[in-house]
Coordinates of C-alpha atoms and ligand atoms in Angstrom, one line a residue:
M1 CA 157.9 157.2 190.2
A2 CA 156.7 153.7 190.7
K3 CA 157.3 150.6 188.5
T4 CA 155.3 147.4 188.4
W5 CA 155.5 143.9 187.1
V6 CA 153.5 140.7 187.7
D7 CA 155.2 137.5 188.6
K8 CA 153.2 134.9 186.8
D9 CA 155.0 132.0 188.6
T10 CA 153.2 132.9 191.8
C11 CA 150.0 134.4 190.4
I12 CA 147.0 132.2 191.2
A13 CA 144.6 133.9 188.7
C14 CA 142.4 135.4 191.4
G15 CA 141.6 138.3 189.2
A16 CA 141.8 141.0 191.8
C17 CA 144.5 143.2 190.2
Y18 CA 142.9 143.5 186.8
S19 CA 139.5 144.1 188.4
T20 CA 140.9 146.8 190.6
C21 CA 143.2 148.5 188.0
P22 CA 142.2 147.4 184.4
D23 CA 144.3 150.2 182.9
V24 CA 147.5 148.6 184.0
Y25 CA 146.8 144.9 184.6
E26 CA 145.1 142.4 182.3
S27 CA 144.1 138.8 182.2
D28 CA 145.6 136.3 179.8
D29 CA 143.4 133.5 178.4
D30 CA 143.8 131.5 181.5
G31 CA 143.1 134.3 184.0
Y32 CA 146.7 135.0 184.9
A33 CA 147.7 138.6 185.2
F34 CA 150.2 140.6 183.2
V35 CA 151.0 144.3 182.9
K36 CA 149.4 145.5 179.7
L37 CA 151.6 148.6 179.4
E38 CA 154.4 148.6 176.8
G39 CA 157.2 146.4 178.0
G40 CA 155.1 144.9 180.7
L41 CA 155.9 141.3 179.7
E42 CA 159.6 141.9 179.8
G43 CA 160.0 143.4 183.2
F44 CA 159.2 146.4 185.5
V45 CA 157.5 149.3 183.7
E46 CA 156.7 152.8 185.0
V47 CA 153.1 153.3 186.2
P48 CA 151.6 156.4 184.6
E49 CA 150.6 159.0 187.2
E50 CA 146.9 158.7 186.5
F51 CA 146.8 155.0 187.3
L52 CA 149.1 155.1 190.3
S53 CA 146.4 155.0 193.0
D54 CA 144.5 152.1 191.5
A55 CA 147.7 150.2 190.7
Q56 CA 148.9 150.6 194.2
D57 CA 145.5 149.2 195.4
A58 CA 145.9 146.3 193.1
K59 CA 149.4 145.6 194.4
D60 CA 148.1 145.8 198.0
G61 CA 145.2 143.5 197.2
C62 CA 147.1 140.6 195.6
P63 CA 146.8 137.6 197.9
T64 CA 150.1 136.1 196.7
E65 CA 152.1 139.3 196.4
S66 CA 152.6 138.6 192.7
V67 CA 152.0 142.2 191.8
R68 CA 155.5 143.5 192.3
W69 CA 156.3 147.1 192.9
E70 CA 159.4 149.3 192.9
D71 CA 159.2 152.9 194.2
Ligands
LIG101 FE1 147.3 137.1 190.1 FE2 147.5 138.5 192.2 FE3 146.4 139.5 190.1 S1 147.0 136.4 192.2 S2 145.4 137.8 189.1 S3 148.5 138.9 190.3 S4 145.8 139.9 192.2

């Protein structure tokens, strides 16, 4: 089981995460990312199995390590 969250304080709105895994990450009106899953704005939420691979790629691809991850 993995959980994810986006730290908006360090996100630079590069767009990589929601391009890589649009089922989990989404852009706000200014291009900053957030986790679109239920509870994603409040803190870490579990990544559904079917999105795990793409979400992990998104985490690995974030240039500022703002896509946070807990295994
Ligand atoms: Fe921001 Fe990183 Fe996504 S900089 S837009 S959280 S890839």
